[in-house]
CSV table of C-alpha atoms in Angstrom, one decimal:
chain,number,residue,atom,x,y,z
A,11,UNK,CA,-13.6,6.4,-56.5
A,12,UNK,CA,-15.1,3.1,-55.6
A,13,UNK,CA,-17.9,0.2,-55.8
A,14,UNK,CA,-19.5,-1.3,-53.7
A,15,UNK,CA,-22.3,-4.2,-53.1
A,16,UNK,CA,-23.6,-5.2,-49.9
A,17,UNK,CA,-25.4,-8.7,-49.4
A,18,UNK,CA,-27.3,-9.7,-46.5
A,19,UNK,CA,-29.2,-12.8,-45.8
A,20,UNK,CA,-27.9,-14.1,-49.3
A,21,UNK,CA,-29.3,-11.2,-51.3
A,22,UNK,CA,-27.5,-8.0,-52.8
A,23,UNK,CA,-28.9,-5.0,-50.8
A,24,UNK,CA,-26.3,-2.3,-52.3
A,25,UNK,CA,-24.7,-2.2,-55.8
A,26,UNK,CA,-23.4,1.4,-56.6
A,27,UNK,CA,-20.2,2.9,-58.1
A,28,UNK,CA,-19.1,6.1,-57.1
A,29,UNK,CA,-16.3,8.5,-58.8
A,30,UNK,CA,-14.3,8.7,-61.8
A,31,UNK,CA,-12.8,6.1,-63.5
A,32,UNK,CA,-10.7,8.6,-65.3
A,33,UNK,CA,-10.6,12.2,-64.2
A,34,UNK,CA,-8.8,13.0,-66.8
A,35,UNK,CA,-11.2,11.9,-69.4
A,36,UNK,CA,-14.3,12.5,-67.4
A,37,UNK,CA,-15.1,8.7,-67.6
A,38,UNK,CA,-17.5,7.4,-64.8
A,39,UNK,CA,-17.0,4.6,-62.6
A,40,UNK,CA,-19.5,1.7,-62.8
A,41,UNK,CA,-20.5,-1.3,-61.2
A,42,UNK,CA,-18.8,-3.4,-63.4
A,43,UNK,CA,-15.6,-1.2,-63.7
A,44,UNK,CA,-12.2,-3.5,-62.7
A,45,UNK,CA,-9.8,-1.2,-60.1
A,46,UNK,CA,-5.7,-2.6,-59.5
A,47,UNK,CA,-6.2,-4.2,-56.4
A,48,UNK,CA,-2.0,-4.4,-56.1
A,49,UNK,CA,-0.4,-5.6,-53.0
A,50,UNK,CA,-3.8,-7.1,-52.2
A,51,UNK,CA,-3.2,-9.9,-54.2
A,52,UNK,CA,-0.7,-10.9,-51.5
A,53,UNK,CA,-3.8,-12.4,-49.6
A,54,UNK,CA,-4.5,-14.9,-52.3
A,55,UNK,CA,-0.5,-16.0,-52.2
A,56,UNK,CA,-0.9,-16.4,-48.5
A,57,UNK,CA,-3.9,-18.5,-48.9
A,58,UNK,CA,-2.3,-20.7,-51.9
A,59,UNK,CA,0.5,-21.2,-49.4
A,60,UNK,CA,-1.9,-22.2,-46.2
A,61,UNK,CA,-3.5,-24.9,-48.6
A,62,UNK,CA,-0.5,-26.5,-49.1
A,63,UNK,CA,0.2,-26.5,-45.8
A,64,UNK,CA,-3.1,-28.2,-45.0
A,65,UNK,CA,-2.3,-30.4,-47.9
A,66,UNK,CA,0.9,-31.5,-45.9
A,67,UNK,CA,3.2,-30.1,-48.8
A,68,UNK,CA,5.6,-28.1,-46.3
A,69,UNK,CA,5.5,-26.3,-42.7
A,70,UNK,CA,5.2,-22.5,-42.0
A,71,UNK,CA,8.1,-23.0,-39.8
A,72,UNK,CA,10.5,-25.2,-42.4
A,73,UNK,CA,13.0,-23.1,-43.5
A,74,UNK,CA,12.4,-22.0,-47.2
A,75,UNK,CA,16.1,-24.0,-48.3
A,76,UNK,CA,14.6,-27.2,-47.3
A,77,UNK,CA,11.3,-26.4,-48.8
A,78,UNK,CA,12.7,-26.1,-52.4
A,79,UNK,CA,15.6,-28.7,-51.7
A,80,UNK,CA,12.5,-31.0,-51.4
A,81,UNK,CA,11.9,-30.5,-55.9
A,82,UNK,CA,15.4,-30.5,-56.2
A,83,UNK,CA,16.4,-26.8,-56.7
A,84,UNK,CA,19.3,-25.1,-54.3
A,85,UNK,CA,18.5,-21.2,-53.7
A,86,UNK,CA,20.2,-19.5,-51.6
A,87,UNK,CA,20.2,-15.6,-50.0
A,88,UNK,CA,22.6,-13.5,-48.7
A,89,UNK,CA,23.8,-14.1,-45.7
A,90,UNK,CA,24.4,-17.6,-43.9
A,91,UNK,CA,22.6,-17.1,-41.0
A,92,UNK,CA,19.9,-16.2,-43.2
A,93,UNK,CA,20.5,-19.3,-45.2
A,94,UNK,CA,20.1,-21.5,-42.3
A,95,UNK,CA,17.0,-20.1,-40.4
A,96,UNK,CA,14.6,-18.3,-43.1
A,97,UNK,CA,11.2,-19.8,-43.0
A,98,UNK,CA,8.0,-19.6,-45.3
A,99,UNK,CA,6.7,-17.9,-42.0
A,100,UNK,CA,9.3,-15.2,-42.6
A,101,UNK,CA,8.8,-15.0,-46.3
A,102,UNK,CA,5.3,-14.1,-45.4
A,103,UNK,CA,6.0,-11.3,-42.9
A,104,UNK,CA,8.8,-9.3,-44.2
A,105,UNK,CA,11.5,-10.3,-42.1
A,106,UNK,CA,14.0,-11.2,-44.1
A,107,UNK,CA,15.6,-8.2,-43.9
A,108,UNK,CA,17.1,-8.4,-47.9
A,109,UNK,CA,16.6,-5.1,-49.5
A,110,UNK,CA,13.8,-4.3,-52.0
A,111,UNK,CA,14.7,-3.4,-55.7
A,112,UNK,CA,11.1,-2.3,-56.0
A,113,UNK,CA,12.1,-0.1,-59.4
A,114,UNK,CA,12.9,-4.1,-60.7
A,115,UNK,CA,8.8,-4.2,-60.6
A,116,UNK,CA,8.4,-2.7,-63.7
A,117,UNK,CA,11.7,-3.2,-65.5
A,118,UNK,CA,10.6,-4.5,-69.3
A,119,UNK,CA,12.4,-7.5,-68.9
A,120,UNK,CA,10.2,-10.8,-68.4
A,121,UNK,CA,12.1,-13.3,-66.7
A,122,UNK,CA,10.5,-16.6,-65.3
A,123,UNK,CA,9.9,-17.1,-61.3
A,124,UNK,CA,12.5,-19.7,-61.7
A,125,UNK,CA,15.4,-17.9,-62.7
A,126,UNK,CA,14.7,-15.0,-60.2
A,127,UNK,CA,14.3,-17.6,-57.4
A,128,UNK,CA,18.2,-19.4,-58.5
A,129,UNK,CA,20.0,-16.7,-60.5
A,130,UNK,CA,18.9,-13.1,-59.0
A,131,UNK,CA,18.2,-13.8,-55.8
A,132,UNK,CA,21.2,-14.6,-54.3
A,133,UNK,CA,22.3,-11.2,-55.5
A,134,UNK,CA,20.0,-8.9,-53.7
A,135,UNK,CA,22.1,-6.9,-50.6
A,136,UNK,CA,20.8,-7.4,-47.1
A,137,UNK,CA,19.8,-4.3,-45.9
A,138,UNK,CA,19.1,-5.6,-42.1
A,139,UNK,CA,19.7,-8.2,-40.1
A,140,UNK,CA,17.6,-11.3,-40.3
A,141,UNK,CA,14.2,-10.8,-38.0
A,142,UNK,CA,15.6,-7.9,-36.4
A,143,UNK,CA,13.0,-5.4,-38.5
A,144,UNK,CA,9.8,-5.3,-40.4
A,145,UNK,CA,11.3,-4.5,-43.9
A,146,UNK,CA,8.5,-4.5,-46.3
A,147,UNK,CA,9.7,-7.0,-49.5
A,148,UNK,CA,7.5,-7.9,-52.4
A,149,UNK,CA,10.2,-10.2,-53.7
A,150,UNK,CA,9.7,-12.9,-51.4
A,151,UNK,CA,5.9,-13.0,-52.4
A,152,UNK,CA,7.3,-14.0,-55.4
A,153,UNK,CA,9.2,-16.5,-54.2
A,154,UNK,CA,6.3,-17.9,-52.4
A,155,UNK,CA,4.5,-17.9,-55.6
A,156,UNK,CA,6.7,-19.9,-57.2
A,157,UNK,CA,6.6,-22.6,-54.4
A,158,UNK,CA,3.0,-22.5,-55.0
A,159,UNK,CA,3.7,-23.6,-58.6
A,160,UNK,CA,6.2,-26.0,-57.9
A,161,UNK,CA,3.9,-28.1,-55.3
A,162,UNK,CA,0.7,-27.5,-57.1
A,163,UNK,CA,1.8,-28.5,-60.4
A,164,UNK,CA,0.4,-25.7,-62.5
A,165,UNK,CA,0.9,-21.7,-62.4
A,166,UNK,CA,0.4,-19.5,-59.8
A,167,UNK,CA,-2.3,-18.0,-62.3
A,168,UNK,CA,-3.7,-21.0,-62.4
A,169,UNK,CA,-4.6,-22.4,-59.2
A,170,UNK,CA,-6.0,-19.0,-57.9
A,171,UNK,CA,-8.2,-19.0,-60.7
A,172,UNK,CA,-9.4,-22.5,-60.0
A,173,UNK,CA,-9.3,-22.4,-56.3
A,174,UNK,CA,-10.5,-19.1,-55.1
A,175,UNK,CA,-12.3,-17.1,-58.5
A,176,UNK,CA,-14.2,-19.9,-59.5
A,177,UNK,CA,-15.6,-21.6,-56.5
A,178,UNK,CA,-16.8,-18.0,-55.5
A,179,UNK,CA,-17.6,-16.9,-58.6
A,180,UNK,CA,-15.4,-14.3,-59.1
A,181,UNK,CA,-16.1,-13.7,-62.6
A,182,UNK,CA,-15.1,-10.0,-63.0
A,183,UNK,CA,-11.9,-10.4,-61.1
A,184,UNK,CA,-9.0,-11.8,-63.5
A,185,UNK,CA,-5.4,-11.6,-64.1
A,186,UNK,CA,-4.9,-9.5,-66.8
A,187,UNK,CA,-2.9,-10.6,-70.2
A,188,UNK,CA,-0.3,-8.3,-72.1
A,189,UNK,CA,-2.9,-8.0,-75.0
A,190,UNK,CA,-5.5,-7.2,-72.7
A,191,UNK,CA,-3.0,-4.6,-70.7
A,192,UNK,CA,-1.7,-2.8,-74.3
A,193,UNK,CA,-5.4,-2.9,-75.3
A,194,UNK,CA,-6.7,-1.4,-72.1
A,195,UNK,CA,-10.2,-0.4,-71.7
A,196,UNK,CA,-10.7,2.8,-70.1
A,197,UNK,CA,-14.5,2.1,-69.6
A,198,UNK,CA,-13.4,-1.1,-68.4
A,199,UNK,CA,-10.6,-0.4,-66.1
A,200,UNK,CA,-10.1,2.4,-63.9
A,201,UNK,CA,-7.1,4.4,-63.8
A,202,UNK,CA,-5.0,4.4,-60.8
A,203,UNK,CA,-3.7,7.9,-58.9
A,204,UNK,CA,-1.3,8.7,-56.6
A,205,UNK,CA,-2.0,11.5,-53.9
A,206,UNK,CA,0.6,14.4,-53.7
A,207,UNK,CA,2.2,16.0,-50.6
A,208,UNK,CA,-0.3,18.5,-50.4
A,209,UNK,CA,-2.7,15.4,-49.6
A,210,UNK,CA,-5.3,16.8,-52.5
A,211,UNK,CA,-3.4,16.6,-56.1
A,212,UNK,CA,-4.2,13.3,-57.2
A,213,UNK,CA,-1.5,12.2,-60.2
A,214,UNK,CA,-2.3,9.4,-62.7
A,215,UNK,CA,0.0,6.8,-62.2
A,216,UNK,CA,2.3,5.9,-65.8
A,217,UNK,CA,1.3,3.1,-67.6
A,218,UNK,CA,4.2,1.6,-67.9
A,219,UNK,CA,4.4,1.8,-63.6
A,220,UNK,CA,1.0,0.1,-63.4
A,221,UNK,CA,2.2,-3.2,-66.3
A,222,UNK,CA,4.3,-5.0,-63.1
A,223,UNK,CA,5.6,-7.7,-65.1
A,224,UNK,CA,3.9,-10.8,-64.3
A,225,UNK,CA,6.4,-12.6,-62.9
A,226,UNK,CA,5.4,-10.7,-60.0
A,227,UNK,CA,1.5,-11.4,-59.9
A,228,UNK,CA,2.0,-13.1,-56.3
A,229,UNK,CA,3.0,-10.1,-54.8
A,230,UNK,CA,2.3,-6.8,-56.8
A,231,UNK,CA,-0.2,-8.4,-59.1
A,232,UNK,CA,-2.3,-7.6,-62.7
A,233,UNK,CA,-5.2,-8.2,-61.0
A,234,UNK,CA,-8.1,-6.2,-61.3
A,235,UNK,CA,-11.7,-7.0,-59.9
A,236,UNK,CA,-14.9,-5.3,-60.0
């Protein structure tokens, strides 16, 4: 299940879909059909970051304390060490070491980027040392997001839209709204699967797995592109 298009020399060479949108309801994919692009959406936190950092907002190597100590707010993480040396570089590459939560990704409770950066947080267990293993973290995407707002002066949401969807004309990728989520389209959007064990049962992934609250857009996003 895919689409693809192919330019060359300026000029679109290859626009096919292949594949279901919905096996279950036998629903074909087209070119204009919008897939979950997830953790993808990562790259466009990254890149939200790297502009500010060319903008002179903060350094990949300041540690993330100082970074928000610069608007005012005092965060902190488990750990002092931690505390002391985490920087926006580490954010970036998982290697914090704090542990995950990932069932928090879908909990039904829609809290701001704020209070998660000042109030949760701080709470969440260490589950290795700092830098001393890759540890996978969508939380600190998050966090990163939120920086992101705070130096950019609008939401996350907002300056992806009007720095990297616009300006390339992007016009069928989008973040997508809680009417437009409870309304979905299935001709619109395709519907995600997971693979089973035996590597061939494919398994539609729940609804209410796929609405990540969007809080979260910076690292496990509502975005879907097509």
């Amino acid at each position: 299940l895919f689409a693809i298009s192919a330019v060359q020399d300026g000029k679109v060479v290859l626009n096919r879909a292949y594949g279901k949108a919905n096996r279950d309801k036998d629903i074909d994919a087209t070119t204009n059909t919008r897939f979950s692009i997830g953790s993808i959406s990562k790259e466009f936190t990254g890149y939200m970051a790297g502009k500010q950092v060319r903008e002179g907002h903060y350094r990949w190597q300041d540690k993330i304390t100082d970074i928000f100590a610069k608007k005012g707010i005092k965060m902190s993480m488990q750990g002092d060490f931690r505390n002391r040396t985490c920087t926006l570089e580490d954010a970036l590459t998982h290697r914090t070491g704090i542990k995950m939560y990932d069932w928090l990704l879908t909990d039904d409770r829609e809290i701001s980027r704020a209070e998660w950066v000042t109030k949760f947080l701080p709470l969440f267990q260490e589950e290795y040392e700092m830098r001393s293993y890759f540890y996978y973290n969508n939380w600190f995407y998050t966090l990163v997001g939120y920086l992101v707002e705070l130096f950019g002066g609008k939401s996350f949401e907002e300056q992806v839209k009007e720095t990297v969807f616009d300006p390339l004309g992007m016009t069928q990728t989008c973040f997508v709204s809680d009417k437009e989520f409870d309304e979905f389209d299935d001709k619109e959007f395709a519907q995600p699967y997971n693979e089973g064990q035996d590597r061939k049962t494919l398994y539609p992934v729940p609804r209410k797995a796929m609405k990540t609250i969007s809080m979260h857009n910076p690292a496990r996003s509502r975005v879907y592109s097509g």
